[in-house]
mmCIF file of C-alpha atoms in Angstrom:
data_model
loop_
_atom_site.group_PDB
_atom_site.id
_atom_site.type_symbol
_atom_site.label_atom_id
_atom_site.label_comp_id
_atom_site.label_asym_id
_atom_site.label_seq_id
_atom_site.Cartn_x
_atom_site.Cartn_y
_atom_site.Cartn_z
ATOM 1 C CA LEU A 3 7.334 -30.262 -5.837
ATOM 2 C CA PRO A 4 5.241 -29.162 -7.632
ATOM 3 C CA ALA A 5 4.140 -26.311 -5.336
ATOM 4 C CA SER A 6 2.084 -23.153 -5.684
ATOM 5 C CA ALA A 7 1.114 -20.002 -3.770
ATOM 6 C CA SER A 8 -0.666 -16.748 -4.564
ATOM 7 C CA ARG A 9 -1.153 -13.294 -3.091
ATOM 8 C CA LEU A 10 -3.270 -10.208 -3.830
ATOM 9 C CA PHE A 11 -1.645 -6.854 -4.647
ATOM 10 C CA THR A 12 -3.035 -3.456 -5.599
ATOM 11 C CA SER A 13 -2.057 -0.284 -7.445
ATOM 12 C CA ALA A 14 0.137 2.459 -5.969
ATOM 13 C CA ALA A 15 -1.052 5.459 -7.997
ATOM 14 C CA ASP A 16 -4.310 6.927 -9.280
ATOM 15 C CA ASN A 17 -5.362 5.953 -12.813
ATOM 16 C CA GLN A 18 -2.623 3.335 -13.039
ATOM 17 C CA THR A 19 -3.185 1.203 -16.153
ATOM 18 C CA SER A 20 -0.214 -1.149 -15.784
ATOM 19 C CA VAL A 21 1.898 -2.701 -13.035
ATOM 20 C CA ASP A 22 5.424 -4.116 -13.017
ATOM 21 C CA ILE A 23 5.778 -7.605 -11.593
ATOM 22 C CA HIS A 24 9.286 -7.928 -10.145
ATOM 23 C CA ILE A 25 10.256 -11.434 -9.004
ATOM 24 C CA LEU A 26 12.807 -11.636 -6.200
ATOM 25 C CA GLN A 27 14.591 -14.349 -4.259
ATOM 26 C CA GLY A 28 15.611 -13.944 -0.656
ATOM 27 C CA ASP A 29 14.504 -13.535 2.941
ATOM 28 C CA ARG A 30 15.072 -9.813 3.441
ATOM 29 C CA ALA A 31 12.149 -7.463 4.150
ATOM 30 C CA LEU A 32 12.967 -4.934 1.393
ATOM 31 C CA ALA A 33 13.097 -5.721 -2.324
ATOM 32 C CA GLN A 34 16.416 -3.916 -2.796
ATOM 33 C CA ASP A 35 18.157 -6.389 -0.480
ATOM 34 C CA ASN A 36 17.119 -9.502 -2.415
ATOM 35 C CA ILE A 37 18.149 -11.146 -5.687
ATOM 36 C CA SER A 38 16.242 -10.138 -8.829
ATOM 37 C CA LEU A 39 15.076 -13.123 -10.888
ATOM 38 C CA GLY A 40 13.130 -11.286 -13.543
ATOM 39 C CA ARG A 41 10.184 -9.011 -14.257
ATOM 40 C CA PHE A 42 7.257 -8.553 -16.591
ATOM 41 C CA GLN A 43 4.357 -6.121 -16.944
ATOM 42 C CA LEU A 44 0.590 -6.495 -16.623
ATOM 43 C CA GLN A 45 -1.205 -3.932 -18.790
ATOM 44 C CA GLY A 46 -4.779 -2.955 -19.543
ATOM 45 C CA LEU A 47 -5.875 -2.135 -15.985
ATOM 46 C CA PRO A 48 -8.914 0.158 -15.671
ATOM 47 C CA PRO A 49 -7.903 3.664 -14.462
ATOM 48 C CA LEU A 50 -9.082 3.445 -10.846
ATOM 49 C CA ALA A 51 -8.078 5.306 -7.706
ATOM 50 C CA ARG A 52 -4.972 3.834 -6.117
ATOM 51 C CA GLY A 53 -5.598 0.902 -3.843
ATOM 52 C CA ARG A 54 -8.758 -0.144 -5.710
ATOM 53 C CA ALA A 55 -7.226 -2.646 -8.123
ATOM 54 C CA ARG A 56 -7.062 -6.315 -7.141
ATOM 55 C CA ILE A 57 -4.215 -8.155 -8.833
ATOM 56 C CA GLU A 58 -3.575 -11.784 -8.003
ATOM 57 C CA VAL A 59 0.029 -12.879 -8.442
ATOM 58 C CA ALA A 60 0.464 -16.653 -8.493
ATOM 59 C CA PHE A 61 3.719 -18.582 -8.125
ATOM 60 C CA ASP A 62 3.954 -22.146 -9.431
ATOM 61 C CA VAL A 63 7.071 -24.320 -9.227
ATOM 62 C CA ASP A 64 6.935 -27.369 -11.483
ATOM 63 C CA GLY A 65 8.565 -30.745 -10.953
ATOM 64 C CA ASP A 66 11.756 -29.529 -12.624
ATOM 65 C CA GLY A 67 12.090 -26.609 -10.219
ATOM 66 C CA ILE A 68 11.126 -24.009 -12.842
ATOM 67 C CA LEU A 69 9.185 -21.067 -11.431
ATOM 68 C CA HIS A 70 6.168 -19.805 -13.361
ATOM 69 C CA VAL A 71 4.643 -16.500 -12.273
ATOM 70 C CA SER A 72 1.312 -15.127 -13.448
ATOM 71 C CA ALA A 73 -0.510 -11.874 -12.687
ATOM 72 C CA GLU A 74 -4.249 -11.421 -13.229
ATOM 73 C CA ASP A 75 -6.415 -8.339 -12.798
ATOM 74 C CA GLN A 76 -9.547 -9.656 -11.097
ATOM 75 C CA LEU A 77 -11.767 -6.966 -12.631
ATOM 76 C CA THR A 78 -10.846 -7.315 -16.308
ATOM 77 C CA GLU A 79 -9.347 -10.836 -16.093
ATOM 78 C CA ASN A 80 -6.327 -9.583 -18.062
ATOM 79 C CA ARG A 81 -3.485 -11.997 -17.436
ATOM 80 C CA GLU A 82 0.251 -12.131 -18.093
ATOM 81 C CA ARG A 83 2.763 -14.876 -17.390
ATOM 82 C CA GLY A 84 6.475 -14.996 -16.752
ATOM 83 C CA ARG A 85 8.846 -17.962 -16.600
ATOM 84 C CA VAL A 86 11.908 -17.783 -14.386
ATOM 85 C CA VAL A 87 14.933 -19.895 -15.195
ATOM 86 C CA PRO A 88 17.852 -18.594 -13.097
ATOM 87 C CA ALA A 89 21.068 -18.392 -15.087
ATOM 88 C CA GLN A 90 22.940 -19.802 -12.116
ATOM 89 C CA GLY A 91 21.410 -21.580 -9.151
ATOM 90 C CA LEU A 92 22.479 -20.904 -5.582
ATOM 91 C CA SER A 93 24.744 -23.384 -3.894
ATOM 92 C CA SER A 94 23.964 -24.642 -0.406
ATOM 93 C CA GLU A 95 26.741 -22.349 0.879
ATOM 94 C CA ASP A 96 25.143 -19.346 -0.861
ATOM 95 C CA ILE A 97 21.755 -20.172 0.621
ATOM 96 C CA GLN A 98 23.178 -20.507 4.107
ATOM 97 C CA ARG A 99 25.038 -17.214 3.732
ATOM 98 C CA LEU A 100 21.856 -15.417 2.688
ATOM 99 C CA LEU A 101 19.888 -16.944 5.563
ATOM 100 C CA THR A 102 22.575 -15.968 8.051
ATOM 101 C CA GLU A 103 22.666 -12.419 6.690
ATOM 102 C CA ALA A 104 18.862 -12.158 6.849
ATOM 103 C CA GLU A 105 18.878 -13.328 10.457
ATOM 104 C CA ALA A 106 21.670 -10.924 11.427
ATOM 105 C CA ARG A 107 19.852 -7.964 9.874
ATOM 106 C CA ALA A 108 16.338 -8.962 10.985
ATOM 107 C CA GLU A 109 15.993 -6.149 13.541
ATOM 108 C CA GLU A 110 17.379 -3.547 11.137
ATOM 109 C CA ASP A 111 15.011 -4.769 8.420
ATOM 110 C CA ARG A 112 12.066 -4.702 10.844
ATOM 111 C CA ARG A 113 12.711 -1.063 11.738
ATOM 112 C CA GLU A 114 13.058 -0.072 8.086
ATOM 113 C CA GLN A 115 9.867 -1.918 7.190
ATOM 114 C CA GLU A 116 8.050 -0.070 9.994
ATOM 115 C CA ARG A 117 9.266 3.248 8.565
ATOM 116 C CA VAL A 118 8.072 2.305 5.084
ATOM 117 C CA GLU A 119 4.646 1.213 6.372
ATOM 118 C CA ALA A 120 4.344 4.369 8.501
ATOM 119 C CA ARG A 121 5.140 6.512 5.450
ATOM 120 C CA ILE A 122 2.423 4.762 3.460
ATOM 121 C CA GLU A 123 -0.074 5.255 6.296
ATOM 122 C CA ALA A 124 0.840 8.953 6.549
ATOM 123 C CA ASP A 125 0.622 9.473 2.802
ATOM 124 C CA ASN A 126 -2.809 7.805 2.698
ATOM 125 C CA ALA A 127 -4.056 9.967 5.574
ATOM 126 C CA ILE A 128 -2.916 13.153 3.818
ATOM 127 C CA ARG A 129 -4.560 12.050 0.578
ATOM 128 C CA ALA A 130 -7.844 11.266 2.360
ATOM 129 C CA ALA A 131 -7.770 14.690 4.035
ATOM 130 C CA GLU A 132 -7.141 16.510 0.783
ATOM 131 C CA MET A 133 -9.983 14.643 -0.917
ATOM 132 C CA LEU A 134 -12.436 15.438 1.893
ATOM 133 C CA MET A 135 -11.334 19.057 2.114
ATOM 134 C CA GLY A 136 -12.003 19.329 -1.590
ATOM 135 C CA GLU A 137 -15.636 18.429 -0.986
ATOM 136 C CA GLY A 138 -16.147 21.509 1.228
ATOM 137 C CA GLY A 139 -18.769 22.052 3.924
ATOM 138 C CA GLY A 140 -20.184 19.429 6.214
ATOM 139 C CA PHE A 141 -18.069 20.278 9.279
ATOM 140 C CA PRO A 142 -19.552 19.737 12.731
ATOM 141 C CA GLU A 143 -19.895 22.993 14.677
ATOM 142 C CA ARG A 144 -17.121 21.964 17.059
ATOM 143 C CA MET A 145 -14.634 21.461 14.228
ATOM 144 C CA SER A 146 -13.114 23.904 11.775
ATOM 145 C CA ALA A 147 -11.298 23.205 8.535
ATOM 146 C CA GLY A 148 -8.235 24.738 10.165
ATOM 147 C CA GLU A 149 -7.947 21.754 12.527
ATOM 148 C CA ILE A 150 -7.554 19.384 9.611
ATOM 149 C CA VAL A 151 -5.131 21.734 7.865
ATOM 150 C CA MET A 152 -2.961 21.816 10.998
ATOM 151 C CA ALA A 153 -3.169 18.036 11.367
ATOM 152 C CA VAL A 154 -2.082 17.573 7.741
ATOM 153 C CA ARG A 155 0.846 19.901 8.381
ATOM 154 C CA SER A 156 1.853 17.811 11.404
ATOM 155 C CA VAL A 157 1.812 14.631 9.332
ATOM 156 C CA LYS A 158 3.952 16.246 6.633
ATOM 157 C CA GLU A 159 6.446 17.415 9.273
ATOM 158 C CA ALA A 160 6.559 13.877 10.685
ATOM 159 C CA LEU A 161 7.209 12.538 7.183
ATOM 160 C CA ALA A 162 10.136 14.930 6.828
ATOM 161 C CA CYS A 163 11.475 13.759 10.189
ATOM 162 C CA GLY A 164 11.215 10.099 9.165
ATOM 163 C CA GLN A 165 10.514 8.606 12.621
ATOM 164 C CA ALA A 166 8.017 5.733 12.331
ATOM 165 C CA GLU A 167 6.292 6.270 15.683
ATOM 166 C CA GLU A 168 5.839 10.003 15.127
ATOM 167 C CA MET A 169 4.425 9.379 11.646
ATOM 168 C CA ARG A 170 1.961 6.808 13.007
ATOM 169 C CA GLN A 171 0.858 9.048 15.866
ATOM 170 C CA CYS A 172 0.245 12.084 13.636
ATOM 171 C CA SER A 173 -1.532 9.933 11.051
ATOM 172 C CA ARG A 174 -3.882 8.515 13.683
ATOM 173 C CA GLN A 175 -4.710 11.986 14.964
ATOM 174 C CA LEU A 176 -5.508 13.153 11.436
ATOM 175 C CA LYS A 177 -7.633 10.077 10.720
ATOM 176 C CA GLU A 178 -9.592 10.669 13.926
ATOM 177 C CA LEU A 179 -10.370 14.221 12.793
ATOM 178 C CA LEU A 180 -11.434 12.891 9.393
ATOM 179 C CA HIS A 181 -13.657 10.332 11.100
ATOM 180 C CA GLN A 182 -15.317 13.093 13.134
ATOM 181 C CA ARG A 183 -15.858 15.148 9.999
ATOM 182 C CA ALA A 184 -17.326 12.143 8.171
ATOM 183 C CA LYS A 185 -19.816 11.644 11.022
ATOM 184 C CA GLY A 186 -20.715 15.341 10.814
ATOM 185 C CA ILE A 187 -21.310 15.070 7.072
ATOM 186 C CA THR A 188 -23.539 12.010 7.548
ATOM 187 C CA ALA A 189 -25.536 13.702 10.298
ATOM 188 C CA ALA A 190 -26.009 16.852 8.217
ATOM 189 C CA SER A 191 -27.124 14.805 5.218
ATOM 190 C CA GLU A 192 -29.645 12.829 7.279
ATOM 191 C CA GLU A 193 -30.998 16.037 8.791
ATOM 192 C CA ALA A 194 -31.395 17.590 5.351
ATOM 193 C CA LEU A 195 -33.274 14.548 4.081
ATOM 194 C CA SER A 196 -35.566 14.505 7.117
ATOM 195 C CA ASP A 197 -36.333 18.210 6.493
ATOM 196 C CA GLY A 198 -37.213 17.416 2.906
ATOM 197 C CA ARG A 199 -34.460 19.575 1.423
ATOM 198 C CA ASP A 200 -31.577 18.627 -0.840
ATOM 199 C CA PRO A 201 -28.202 18.119 0.923
ATOM 200 C CA VAL A 202 -25.782 20.948 0.248
ATOM 201 C CA PRO A 203 -22.458 20.142 -1.453
ATOM 202 C CA GLY A 204 -20.197 18.301 0.952
ATOM 203 C CA GLU A 205 -23.032 16.796 3.011
ATOM 204 C CA ALA A 206 -23.089 13.466 1.203
ATOM 205 C CA ILE A 207 -20.206 11.014 1.378
#
């Protein structure tokens, strides 16, 4: 001591203007399985699309073992601080118990974390598809909008099923279709520009 570490986080929803900083203690993969030490809120974020914000959360432990946590939005430089003074410290027996429990449940936690990450990947793929479909036009001749609609339906069915591998597989298939469509849009836009005409709606990315 002293010691410090930091990590970048982002927003989880569109037009999010604040984030909750929840400080936890423990070695489990999911927040719900750890000990809550405190929380505070960072406000004043610009209303961006989800995933666009860059929020640096820094952890500093001083020489007295007091944890100071700060969160800063890298775009606006808004900053908030929290100070964590646990009401009751963990004994060496408590720490060992928590470590043993984390080790015993490591495989279970890994599988649950995979499901959570697969759900996020699937949700992002669906959102990207819905945004691109909203643009209209720009499909290569070999692809119809119905292919993407069916792929989105498959991802949603996989989400309902809840199996990580199935969610990942369906998400990758949908993203491949979206990639093909994006290439078609780019090609159509370049062709329109070379012909000296304005791209039609949906041709520009």
